[in-house]
Tab-separated table of C-alpha atoms in Angstrom:
chain	number	residue	atom	x	y	z
A	8	MET	CA	-0.227	0.255	0.129
A	9	ASN	CA	1.390	3.708	-1.042
A	10	ARG	CA	1.042	6.496	1.379
A	11	MET	CA	-1.421	7.712	-0.195
A	12	GLU	CA	-3.855	5.120	0.318
A	13	ASN	CA	-3.551	4.631	3.938
A	14	PHE	CA	-5.953	8.154	3.791
A	15	GLY	CA	-8.253	6.813	1.104
A	16	LEU	CA	-6.584	8.168	-1.984
A	17	THR	CA	-5.515	5.677	-4.705
A	18	GLU	CA	-4.487	5.344	-8.533
A	19	ALA	CA	-6.167	5.107	-11.063
A	20	CYS	CA	-8.392	1.676	-11.662
A	21	ASP	CA	-10.872	0.155	-13.939
A	22	LYS	CA	-13.239	-1.119	-11.637
A	23	ALA	CA	-13.944	2.710	-10.222
A	24	HIS	CA	-17.509	4.183	-10.535
A	25	ASP	CA	-17.556	7.790	-11.674
A	26	LEU	CA	-18.586	10.242	-8.896
A	27	HIS	CA	-19.996	13.190	-10.675
A	28	ILE	CA	-19.473	16.222	-9.133
A	29	LEU	CA	-21.430	19.457	-9.513
A	30	THR	CA	-22.795	22.712	-7.797
A	31	PRO	CA	-26.523	23.259	-6.292
A	32	ASP	CA	-27.380	26.153	-8.650
A	33	LEU	CA	-26.409	23.091	-11.813
A	34	TYR	CA	-28.670	20.641	-10.358
A	35	ASP	CA	-31.885	21.978	-12.465
A	36	ARG	CA	-29.921	21.736	-15.986
A	37	TRP	CA	-27.668	18.371	-14.416
A	38	HIS	CA	-31.088	16.816	-13.704
A	39	ALA	CA	-33.444	17.755	-16.763
A	40	SER	CA	-30.097	15.616	-19.199
A	41	LEU	CA	-30.944	12.147	-16.978
A	42	ASP	CA	-33.283	10.137	-18.874
A	43	THR	CA	-36.810	9.906	-17.391
A	44	ARG	CA	-35.638	6.153	-15.538
A	45	GLN	CA	-32.662	8.021	-13.400
A	46	GLN	CA	-34.902	10.968	-12.671
A	47	ASN	CA	-37.502	9.180	-11.408
A	48	TRP	CA	-35.165	7.453	-9.404
A	49	LEU	CA	-33.791	10.662	-8.209
A	50	ASN	CA	-37.508	12.137	-7.861
A	51	ALA	CA	-38.816	8.751	-5.696
A	52	GLN	CA	-35.117	9.677	-3.216
A	53	ASN	CA	-36.877	12.590	-2.894
A	54	PHE	CA	-33.409	13.767	-3.572
A	55	GLU	CA	-32.504	17.410	-2.554
A	56	ALA	CA	-29.289	19.049	-4.062
A	57	LYS	CA	-28.193	19.996	-0.325
A	58	PRO	CA	-24.341	20.582	-0.111
A	59	GLY	CA	-22.639	17.494	0.868
A	60	THR	CA	-25.308	15.647	-0.225
A	61	ALA	CA	-24.588	11.898	-2.131
A	62	ILE	CA	-26.795	9.349	-4.240
A	63	CYS	CA	-26.074	6.132	-6.110
A	64	LEU	CA	-28.169	5.610	-9.377
A	65	PRO	CA	-28.196	2.026	-10.121
A	66	ASP	CA	-27.507	-0.010	-13.283
A	67	TYR	CA	-30.729	-2.327	-14.546
A	68	ASP	CA	-29.750	-5.261	-12.673
A	69	GLY	CA	-29.749	-3.542	-9.283
A	70	HIS	CA	-25.689	-2.748	-8.663
A	71	ILE	CA	-24.211	0.535	-8.228
A	72	ASP	CA	-23.883	2.992	-11.934
A	73	TRP	CA	-22.695	5.816	-10.625
A	74	ALA	CA	-22.810	8.735	-8.341
A	75	PHE	CA	-22.722	12.370	-7.574
A	76	GLY	CA	-22.349	14.648	-5.225
A	77	ILE	CA	-23.317	18.078	-4.694
A	78	VAL	CA	-20.995	20.390	-3.092
A	79	ASP	CA	-20.560	24.432	-2.404
A	80	ALA	CA	-17.512	26.170	-0.227
A	81	PRO	CA	-16.155	25.462	1.306
A	82	TYR	CA	-15.264	22.191	-0.674
A	83	ILE	CA	-12.816	20.686	2.420
A	84	TRP	CA	-15.617	19.389	4.352
A	85	ASP	CA	-18.060	18.651	1.696
A	86	GLY	CA	-15.613	16.090	0.600
A	87	ALA	CA	-15.551	14.557	3.753
A	88	LYS	CA	-19.078	14.683	3.483
A	89	LEU	CA	-19.062	12.849	0.379
A	90	SER	CA	-16.445	10.333	1.407
A	91	SER	CA	-18.924	9.477	4.691
A	92	ALA	CA	-21.994	9.670	2.237
A	93	LEU	CA	-21.099	7.356	0.004
A	94	PRO	CA	-20.825	3.325	0.228
A	95	LYS	CA	-17.548	1.323	0.273
A	96	ALA	CA	-15.693	1.211	-3.566
A	97	ILE	CA	-13.769	3.129	-5.368
A	98	TRP	CA	-14.841	6.812	-7.209
A	99	GLU	CA	-13.415	8.806	-9.995
A	100	LEU	CA	-13.815	12.428	-9.956
A	101	GLN	CA	-16.611	13.751	-12.824
A	102	VAL	CA	-16.965	17.619	-12.766
A	103	TYR	CA	-20.102	18.511	-14.222
A	104	ASP	CA	-19.244	22.154	-16.640
A	105	SER	CA	-15.933	23.122	-14.877
A	106	CYS	CA	-18.238	24.039	-11.709
A	107	ILE	CA	-14.750	24.100	-9.653
A	108	ASP	CA	-11.141	24.385	-10.019
A	109	ARG	CA	-8.296	22.738	-9.479
A	110	ASP	CA	-7.703	24.718	-5.751
A	111	GLN	CA	-11.299	23.695	-5.020
A	112	LEU	CA	-11.246	20.414	-6.211
A	113	GLY	CA	-7.812	20.185	-4.501
A	114	GLN	CA	-10.104	21.069	-1.217
A	115	LEU	CA	-12.529	18.422	-1.802
A	116	VAL	CA	-10.271	15.582	-1.865
A	117	LEU	CA	-7.779	16.760	1.105
A	118	GLY	CA	-11.279	16.691	2.948
A	119	TRP	CA	-12.311	13.363	1.956
A	120	GLY	CA	-8.477	12.492	2.961
A	121	LEU	CA	-9.567	13.667	6.374
A	122	ALA	CA	-12.873	11.595	6.656
A	123	ASN	CA	-10.869	8.516	6.605
A	124	TYR	CA	-8.755	9.073	9.966
A	125	ARG	CA	-9.031	6.666	12.107
A	126	PHE	CA	-7.594	6.471	16.173
A	127	ASP	CA	-7.831	2.424	16.309
A	128	ARG	CA	-4.510	1.019	17.865
A	129	TYR	CA	-5.781	-0.174	20.851
A	130	ARG	CA	-8.864	-1.335	19.189
A	131	ASP	CA	-8.864	-5.158	18.862
A	132	LYS	CA	-11.739	-5.757	15.968
A	133	ALA	CA	-10.631	-5.743	12.035
A	134	LYS	CA	-10.092	-2.421	10.715
A	135	THR	CA	-13.079	-1.064	8.490
A	136	PRO	CA	-11.701	-0.323	5.023
A	137	LEU	CA	-11.792	3.130	3.699
A	138	ASN	CA	-13.617	4.952	0.696
A	139	GLN	CA	-10.622	5.084	-1.591
A	140	LEU	CA	-10.648	8.068	-4.149
A	141	ILE	CA	-9.018	8.016	-7.349
A	142	CYS	CA	-6.689	10.872	-6.519
A	143	PRO	CA	-6.913	13.663	-9.722
A	144	GLN	CA	-4.211	14.436	-11.890
A	145	THR	CA	-3.753	17.543	-11.801
A	146	ILE	CA	-3.836	18.272	-7.941
A	147	PRO	CA	-0.075	18.654	-6.026
A	148	VAL	CA	0.449	15.448	-5.150
A	149	SER	CA	3.259	16.610	-2.733
A	150	ARG	CA	0.686	19.281	-1.054
A	151	LEU	CA	-1.837	16.689	-0.425
A	152	ASN	CA	0.251	14.036	1.383
A	153	GLY	CA	1.731	16.882	3.283
A	154	LEU	CA	-1.462	18.398	5.125
A	155	LEU	CA	-2.991	14.243	5.341
A	156	THR	CA	0.629	13.313	6.667
A	157	GLY	CA	0.789	16.324	9.188
A	158	THR	CA	-2.942	16.120	9.665
A	159	TYR	CA	-2.976	12.439	10.820
A	160	LEU	CA	0.733	12.603	12.386
A	161	CYS	CA	-1.094	15.559	14.985
A	162	ARG	CA	-4.244	13.798	15.554
A	163	ASP	CA	-2.615	10.417	16.503
A	164	LEU	CA	0.110	11.782	19.018
A	165	ILE	CA	-2.978	14.053	20.680
A	166	ASN	CA	-5.117	10.996	21.272
A	167	LEU	CA	-2.568	9.322	22.652
A	168	PRO	CA	-2.858	8.187	26.265
A	169	SER	CA	-0.396	10.158	28.833
A	170	ASN	CA	1.085	6.953	29.496
A	171	HIS	CA	1.789	6.069	26.000
A	172	LEU	CA	3.130	9.490	25.375
A	173	THR	CA	5.436	10.712	27.876
A	174	PRO	CA	8.214	13.948	27.146
A	175	ALA	CA	10.512	11.213	26.512
A	176	GLU	CA	8.135	9.489	23.777
A	177	LEU	CA	7.140	13.077	22.554
A	178	GLU	CA	11.085	12.872	21.892
A	179	THR	CA	11.049	10.018	20.342
A	180	ALA	CA	8.278	11.083	17.985
A	181	ALA	CA	9.976	14.398	17.007
A	182	ARG	CA	13.583	12.448	16.435
A	183	GLN	CA	11.778	9.684	14.110
A	184	LEU	CA	9.648	12.477	11.820
A	185	ALA	CA	13.936	13.905	11.728
A	186	LYS	CA	15.380	10.644	10.733
A	187	THR	CA	12.347	10.705	8.612
A	188	HIS	CA	13.727	13.559	6.428
A	189	GLN	CA	17.124	13.638	7.134
A	190	ALA	CA	16.851	16.794	9.409
A	191	THR	CA	19.175	17.117	12.677
A	192	PHE	CA	17.748	16.464	15.850
A	193	THR	CA	19.188	17.912	19.185
A	194	SER	CA	17.061	17.167	23.245
A	195	HIS	CA	18.293	19.069	25.851
A	196	GLU	CA	17.503	17.743	29.394
A	197	GLY	CA	18.840	16.616	32.465
A	198	ASP	CA	21.019	18.759	34.039
A	199	GLN	CA	22.002	19.990	30.825
A	200	LEU	CA	17.924	21.368	30.652
A	201	ALA	CA	18.386	22.670	34.262
A	202	GLU	CA	21.594	24.867	33.585
A	203	ALA	CA	20.692	26.371	30.349
A	204	PHE	CA	15.904	25.995	30.454
A	205	PRO	CA	15.422	26.843	33.621
A	206	ALA	CA	11.718	27.465	33.454
A	207	ILE	CA	11.199	23.954	31.471
A	208	HIS	CA	13.233	22.430	34.674
A	209	THR	CA	11.069	23.843	36.894
A	210	VAL	CA	7.793	22.785	34.973
A	211	GLY	CA	8.889	19.124	34.889
A	212	ARG	CA	11.035	18.072	37.461
A	213	ALA	CA	8.018	17.069	39.489
A	214	ALA	CA	6.917	14.140	36.941
A	215	GLU	CA	8.590	10.215	37.003
A	216	THR	CA	9.836	11.517	33.221
A	217	GLY	CA	12.737	14.522	32.995
A	218	PRO	CA	11.910	17.364	30.440
A	219	ARG	CA	13.735	18.088	27.657
A	220	LEU	CA	13.802	20.709	24.909
A	221	ILE	CA	13.551	19.405	21.512
A	222	ASP	CA	15.248	20.814	18.277
A	223	LEU	CA	14.895	19.951	14.941
A	224	ARG	CA	16.136	21.887	11.708
A	225	TRP	CA	15.805	21.092	8.042
A	226	GLY	CA	16.492	23.264	4.293
A	227	ASN	CA	18.948	24.985	4.129
A	228	SER	CA	17.565	27.973	1.793
A	229	GLY	CA	14.595	30.358	2.101
A	230	PRO	CA	13.352	32.231	4.890
A	231	LYS	CA	13.828	31.272	8.178
A	232	ILE	CA	10.912	29.508	9.828
A	233	THR	CA	10.551	28.797	13.911
A	234	LEU	CA	7.765	26.595	14.844
A	235	ILE	CA	7.925	26.435	18.468
A	236	GLY	CA	4.733	23.924	20.671
A	237	LYS	CA	3.849	23.640	24.321
A	238	GLY	CA	4.183	19.965	25.064
A	239	ILE	CA	2.962	19.244	28.540
A	240	THR	CA	1.789	15.930	27.685
A	241	PHE	CA	-0.286	15.860	31.006
A	242	ASP	CA	-1.237	18.291	33.581
A	243	SER	CA	-2.727	17.662	36.454
A	244	GLY	CA	-2.098	21.418	37.359
A	245	GLY	CA	0.243	20.884	40.106
A	246	LEU	CA	-0.272	21.786	43.135
A	247	ASP	CA	-3.200	24.270	41.858
A	248	LEU	CA	-4.697	20.802	41.260
A	249	LYS	CA	-7.091	20.583	38.705
A	250	PRO	CA	-10.822	19.059	39.224
A	251	SER	CA	-11.032	15.703	37.844
A	252	LYS	CA	-13.366	16.826	35.343
A	253	ALA	CA	-11.312	20.031	33.735
A	254	MET	CA	-7.976	17.234	34.451
A	255	GLU	CA	-9.934	14.374	31.970
A	256	ILE	CA	-8.239	15.089	28.546
A	257	MET	CA	-5.481	16.672	29.674
A	258	LYS	CA	-3.381	14.331	27.617
A	259	LYS	CA	-4.168	16.675	25.028
A	260	ASP	CA	-2.078	19.809	26.464
A	261	MET	CA	0.667	19.022	24.454
A	262	GLY	CA	-2.227	19.743	21.682
A	263	GLY	CA	1.066	22.491	20.950
A	264	ALA	CA	3.724	20.454	20.293
A	265	ALA	CA	1.602	18.152	17.669
A	266	ILE	CA	0.735	20.373	15.871
A	267	VAL	CA	3.734	21.780	15.016
A	268	LEU	CA	5.211	18.563	14.334
A	269	GLY	CA	2.191	18.008	12.051
A	270	LEU	CA	3.201	21.448	10.218
A	271	ALA	CA	6.478	20.751	10.382
A	272	ALA	CA	5.926	17.145	8.525
A	273	ALA	CA	3.435	18.498	5.518
A	274	LEU	CA	6.378	21.140	5.172
A	275	MET	CA	9.089	19.158	4.817
A	276	THR	CA	6.739	16.223	3.082
A	277	HIS	CA	5.481	19.195	0.330
A	278	GLY	CA	9.440	20.202	0.163
A	279	THR	CA	8.846	24.043	0.655
A	280	ASN	CA	11.745	26.393	0.040
A	281	ILE	CA	12.043	27.147	4.023
A	282	GLN	CA	14.872	26.902	6.525
A	283	LEU	CA	12.689	25.318	9.350
A	284	ARG	CA	13.378	25.299	13.029
A	285	VAL	CA	11.056	23.516	16.024
A	286	LEU	CA	11.019	23.562	19.085
A	287	ILE	CA	9.005	21.136	22.115
A	288	ALA	CA	8.985	22.385	25.655
A	289	ALA	CA	8.214	19.055	26.797
A	290	ALA	CA	7.494	18.025	30.273
A	291	GLU	CA	4.505	16.879	32.808
A	292	ASN	CA	2.808	18.785	35.428
A	293	ALA	CA	3.440	16.623	37.931
A	294	VAL	CA	2.755	16.502	41.320
A	295	SER	CA	5.106	15.736	43.973
A	296	GLU	CA	7.325	17.339	46.692
A	297	ARG	CA	9.919	18.642	43.466
A	298	ALA	CA	7.046	20.486	42.517
A	299	MET	CA	7.029	24.315	42.140
A	300	ARG	CA	4.579	26.134	44.332
A	301	PRO	CA	2.884	28.848	44.071
A	302	LEU	CA	4.493	31.884	44.548
A	303	ASP	CA	7.848	30.988	43.766
A	304	ILE	CA	10.003	32.787	42.240
A	305	ILE	CA	12.025	31.042	39.496
A	306	ASP	CA	13.922	31.395	36.945
A	307	THR	CA	14.137	31.813	33.075
A	308	ARG	CA	16.788	31.435	30.059
A	309	ALA	CA	16.095	35.468	30.027
A	310	GLY	CA	17.281	36.288	33.014
A	311	ILE	CA	13.727	37.446	33.776
A	312	LYS	CA	12.293	36.414	37.577
A	313	VAL	CA	9.317	35.336	37.446
A	314	GLU	CA	6.744	34.656	40.597
A	315	VAL	CA	4.159	31.830	39.777
A	316	GLY	CA	0.927	33.117	39.642
A	317	ASN	CA	-0.938	30.030	39.982
A	318	THR	CA	0.739	26.227	38.966
A	319	ASP	CA	-1.197	25.876	36.269
A	320	ALA	CA	-0.499	28.688	34.405
A	321	GLU	CA	2.509	26.434	33.022
A	322	GLY	CA	2.362	26.390	29.690
A	323	ARG	CA	3.300	30.196	29.017
A	324	LEU	CA	6.531	29.699	31.407
A	325	VAL	CA	8.113	26.714	29.470
A	326	LEU	CA	7.183	28.490	26.251
A	327	ALA	CA	9.297	31.543	28.040
A	328	ASP	CA	12.424	29.409	27.610
A	329	ALA	CA	11.786	27.974	24.452
A	330	ILE	CA	11.087	31.884	22.802
A	331	ASP	CA	14.245	32.975	24.186
A	332	TYR	CA	16.320	30.609	22.293
A	333	ALA	CA	14.312	30.965	19.869
A	334	ILE	CA	14.528	34.201	19.108
A	335	GLU	CA	18.727	34.142	19.148
A	336	ASP	CA	18.511	32.581	15.800
A	337	GLU	CA	16.648	35.574	14.463
A	338	PRO	CA	14.695	34.392	12.367
A	339	ASP	CA	11.761	35.412	9.694
A	340	PHE	CA	9.243	34.457	11.460
A	341	MET	CA	8.336	32.484	14.336
A	342	ILE	CA	5.618	31.450	15.332
A	343	ASP	CA	4.425	29.240	18.913
A	344	PHE	CA	0.841	27.009	18.823
A	345	ALA	CA	-0.566	26.324	22.570
A	346	THR	CA	-2.911	24.715	24.443
A	347	LEU	CA	-2.400	27.705	26.727
A	348	THR	CA	-5.526	29.576	28.433
A	349	GLY	CA	-9.057	28.818	29.583
A	350	ALA	CA	-10.150	32.104	28.539
A	351	ALA	CA	-9.510	31.846	24.906
A	352	ARG	CA	-12.331	28.913	25.179
A	353	VAL	CA	-14.405	31.116	26.726
A	354	ALA	CA	-13.841	34.057	24.844
A	355	LEU	CA	-14.294	32.470	21.188
A	356	GLY	CA	-15.262	28.833	21.844
A	357	THR	CA	-13.498	25.484	21.519
A	358	GLU	CA	-13.243	25.293	17.688
A	359	LEU	CA	-11.941	28.734	17.140
A	360	PRO	CA	-8.112	29.428	17.772
A	361	ALA	CA	-7.076	32.624	19.210
A	362	LEU	CA	-4.156	34.880	16.785
A	363	PHE	CA	-1.806	37.285	18.380
A	364	ALA	CA	0.905	38.876	16.235
A	365	ASN	CA	2.748	41.501	17.028
A	366	ASP	CA	2.864	42.959	13.044
A	367	GLN	CA	-0.553	43.624	11.785
A	368	ASP	CA	0.174	42.610	7.960
A	369	THR	CA	1.195	38.850	9.177
A	370	ALA	CA	-2.131	38.780	11.620
A	371	ASN	CA	-3.709	39.950	7.875
A	372	SER	CA	-1.774	37.469	5.902
A	373	LEU	CA	-2.550	34.191	8.626
A	374	ILE	CA	-5.937	35.474	8.684
A	375	ALA	CA	-6.276	35.720	5.146
A	376	ALA	CA	-4.689	32.444	4.526
A	377	SER	CA	-7.160	30.713	7.462
A	378	LYS	CA	-10.284	31.771	5.231
A	379	ARG	CA	-8.424	30.204	1.930
A	380	SER	CA	-7.842	26.353	3.632
A	381	ALA	CA	-11.322	26.722	5.994
A	382	ASP	CA	-8.697	26.687	9.071
A	383	PRO	CA	-10.868	29.180	10.912
A	384	LEU	CA	-8.707	31.848	13.061
A	385	TRP	CA	-9.420	35.142	14.936
A	386	GLN	CA	-6.939	38.067	15.896
A	387	LEU	CA	-7.046	39.137	19.451
A	388	PRO	CA	-4.742	41.694	20.457
A	389	LEU	CA	-1.668	42.367	22.257
A	390	PHE	CA	-3.743	45.081	24.644
A	391	ASP	CA	-0.681	46.785	25.940
A	392	ASP	CA	-3.242	48.701	28.707
A	393	TYR	CA	-3.058	44.646	30.361
A	394	ASP	CA	0.688	44.626	30.271
A	395	ARG	CA	0.509	46.431	33.825
A	396	HIS	CA	-1.220	43.785	35.205
A	397	LEU	CA	1.779	41.219	34.845
A	398	ASP	CA	4.156	44.163	36.532
A	399	ALA	CA	1.424	43.710	39.824
A	400	GLY	CA	3.519	40.528	41.299
A	401	TYR	CA	4.819	40.591	44.914
A	402	ALA	CA	8.823	40.366	44.205
A	403	ALA	CA	8.980	40.228	40.254
A	404	LEU	CA	7.204	39.547	37.015
A	405	SER	CA	3.792	37.371	37.224
A	406	SER	CA	3.190	35.079	35.148
A	407	THR	CA	-0.515	35.190	35.278
A	408	GLY	CA	-1.160	38.830	36.370
A	409	LEU	CA	-3.722	40.155	39.977
A	410	SER	CA	-6.523	40.494	37.091
A	411	GLY	CA	-8.861	38.117	36.801
A	412	TYR	CA	-10.269	38.910	33.656
A	413	GLY	CA	-8.805	39.099	30.145
A	414	GLY	CA	-7.125	36.208	30.510
A	415	ALA	CA	-5.948	34.585	26.908
A	416	ILE	CA	-4.731	38.252	26.137
A	417	THR	CA	-2.142	38.459	29.332
A	418	ALA	CA	-0.906	34.860	29.074
A	419	ALA	CA	0.103	36.048	24.907
A	420	LEU	CA	1.329	39.377	26.531
A	421	PHE	CA	3.708	37.236	29.445
A	422	LEU	CA	4.562	35.429	25.974
A	423	ARG	CA	5.973	38.634	24.326
A	424	ARG	CA	8.264	39.531	27.102
A	425	PHE	CA	10.227	36.916	26.503
A	426	ALA	CA	9.697	36.736	22.271
A	427	GLY	CA	10.139	41.389	22.199
A	428	SER	CA	7.899	43.471	20.394
A	429	ALA	CA	10.141	44.074	17.700
A	430	ASN	CA	10.251	40.369	16.264
A	431	ASN	CA	7.903	38.673	13.824
A	432	TRP	CA	6.268	36.451	16.399
A	433	ALA	CA	2.804	35.045	16.875
A	434	HIS	CA	1.214	32.526	19.167
A	435	ILE	CA	-2.080	30.551	18.548
A	436	ASP	CA	-4.055	29.630	21.485
A	437	VAL	CA	-5.947	26.481	20.049
A	438	MET	CA	-7.739	24.075	22.070
A	439	ALA	CA	-6.511	21.062	19.765
A	440	TRP	CA	-9.409	18.898	20.376
A	441	ASN	CA	-13.061	18.468	18.808
A	442	LEU	CA	-15.731	17.656	21.127
A	443	ALA	CA	-17.924	15.773	19.486
A	444	SER	CA	-17.280	14.637	15.556
A	445	ARG	CA	-18.068	16.640	12.448
A	446	PRO	CA	-17.007	15.137	9.111
A	447	GLY	CA	-13.770	14.778	8.136
A	448	ARG	CA	-13.159	16.386	11.802
A	449	PRO	CA	-13.422	13.226	14.040
A	450	LYS	CA	-13.735	13.668	17.745
A	451	GLY	CA	-10.490	13.935	19.672
A	452	GLY	CA	-7.013	15.569	18.688
A	453	GLU	CA	-7.402	18.148	16.052
A	454	ALA	CA	-4.758	20.290	14.098
A	455	MET	CA	-6.148	23.446	14.282
A	456	GLY	CA	-4.323	26.098	12.905
A	457	LEU	CA	-2.317	23.453	10.977
A	458	ARG	CA	-3.738	24.742	7.373
A	459	ALA	CA	-3.586	27.754	7.646
A	460	VAL	CA	0.134	28.233	8.724
A	461	PHE	CA	1.342	26.087	6.441
A	462	ASP	CA	-0.504	28.207	3.405
A	463	TYR	CA	0.987	31.647	5.331
A	464	ILE	CA	4.597	29.742	5.125
A	465	SER	CA	3.930	28.695	1.891
A	466	THR	CA	3.801	32.255	0.338
A	467	LEU	CA	6.828	33.929	2.046
A	468	ALA	CA	8.901	30.522	1.038
A	469	ALA	CA	7.029	31.632	-2.680
A	470	ASP	CA	8.181	34.884	-2.057
A	471	SER	CA	11.527	34.790	-0.928
């Protein structure tokens, strides 16, 4: 089986059924072009031409002859709906009257592939066969393969239970990705980590498996792009312990790390012309006699003393060290992903990640990319007036600030203290988890923001 067949995409096959694609506005003309038998069949099924719907038409022996589906923007999710709605078979797309262009067709096929994701490694039952679609020759395979590979990797990592994905095993996953793409790989841990990255060490020192800073580099031409991920493989909240219900899915607290590894996989598979660097601050926020305490004053790589406002606000601490390390390399663009605050979820819900950026042109371009890729982002402000709350700590820079309001903004402003205001830095506060299933978006780990940032970085590479 080639790699694309893992996503339900295959090469030409003489056993394929035609799947005709049309937009809702063309349905009446399409319906009138059918013979009376086919028209009667559709009328008997009470078929309505709604986006994402599909129906099979039988031959004279009652077997599937061909099918057609209705699609509209955003095509990616209609592609996912068609994959879920049609019976298992091999399908070949036929676009009616050139109603969608190549890019739209690519989005539709991408959605088909996303709908075929399954996380079933712990189930004993036989795997369900995938619905197969012949990949049109007009679609750039490297881009499609990259996005699907990256999304599947991200979802798999987030869905793994924390006893199977410790900081050490997250490092193994990153090391394997580096090996696959001949990237250089470095990991800092133990005494070396404690000296060079004291905030990461402080957050993770209470856990059975020690923390680490993972550093992957790939590419030697194009713009310098640095991706930074929060890799808290389980978040108990530390001594400020989370309630049991809030702790239930905290295996996803390494979602930022999973997204940047998935994004890196997509960019490398695609062969994007960039100098890529990936930094992951990996730790478990556990409870033991070595756990940090509220109002502890800890060191950071930047030399800034930080007063721990709440031990459950650990993500910004590990990111502070990683961001400070990243800017030493003077990247052209630096972005971090993190499941950072519940405040962002309160403001925007679970399906809309919050974007913060130093540069408004960068923010505008990321929002435009999110719209093109049907991967939503919403910009929240780096509101300077709230920066004063961080200086209201008892003895040092507060990690949380004293105000109970605007928590997502305060967290982003804390990170900006380490990123600096002049660097081209962006931060995405993301849920990284689907609470319920929809076509192409199964319940569980999700690569939110991956396609949007892939699109934006591809544009930077093309313009360089």
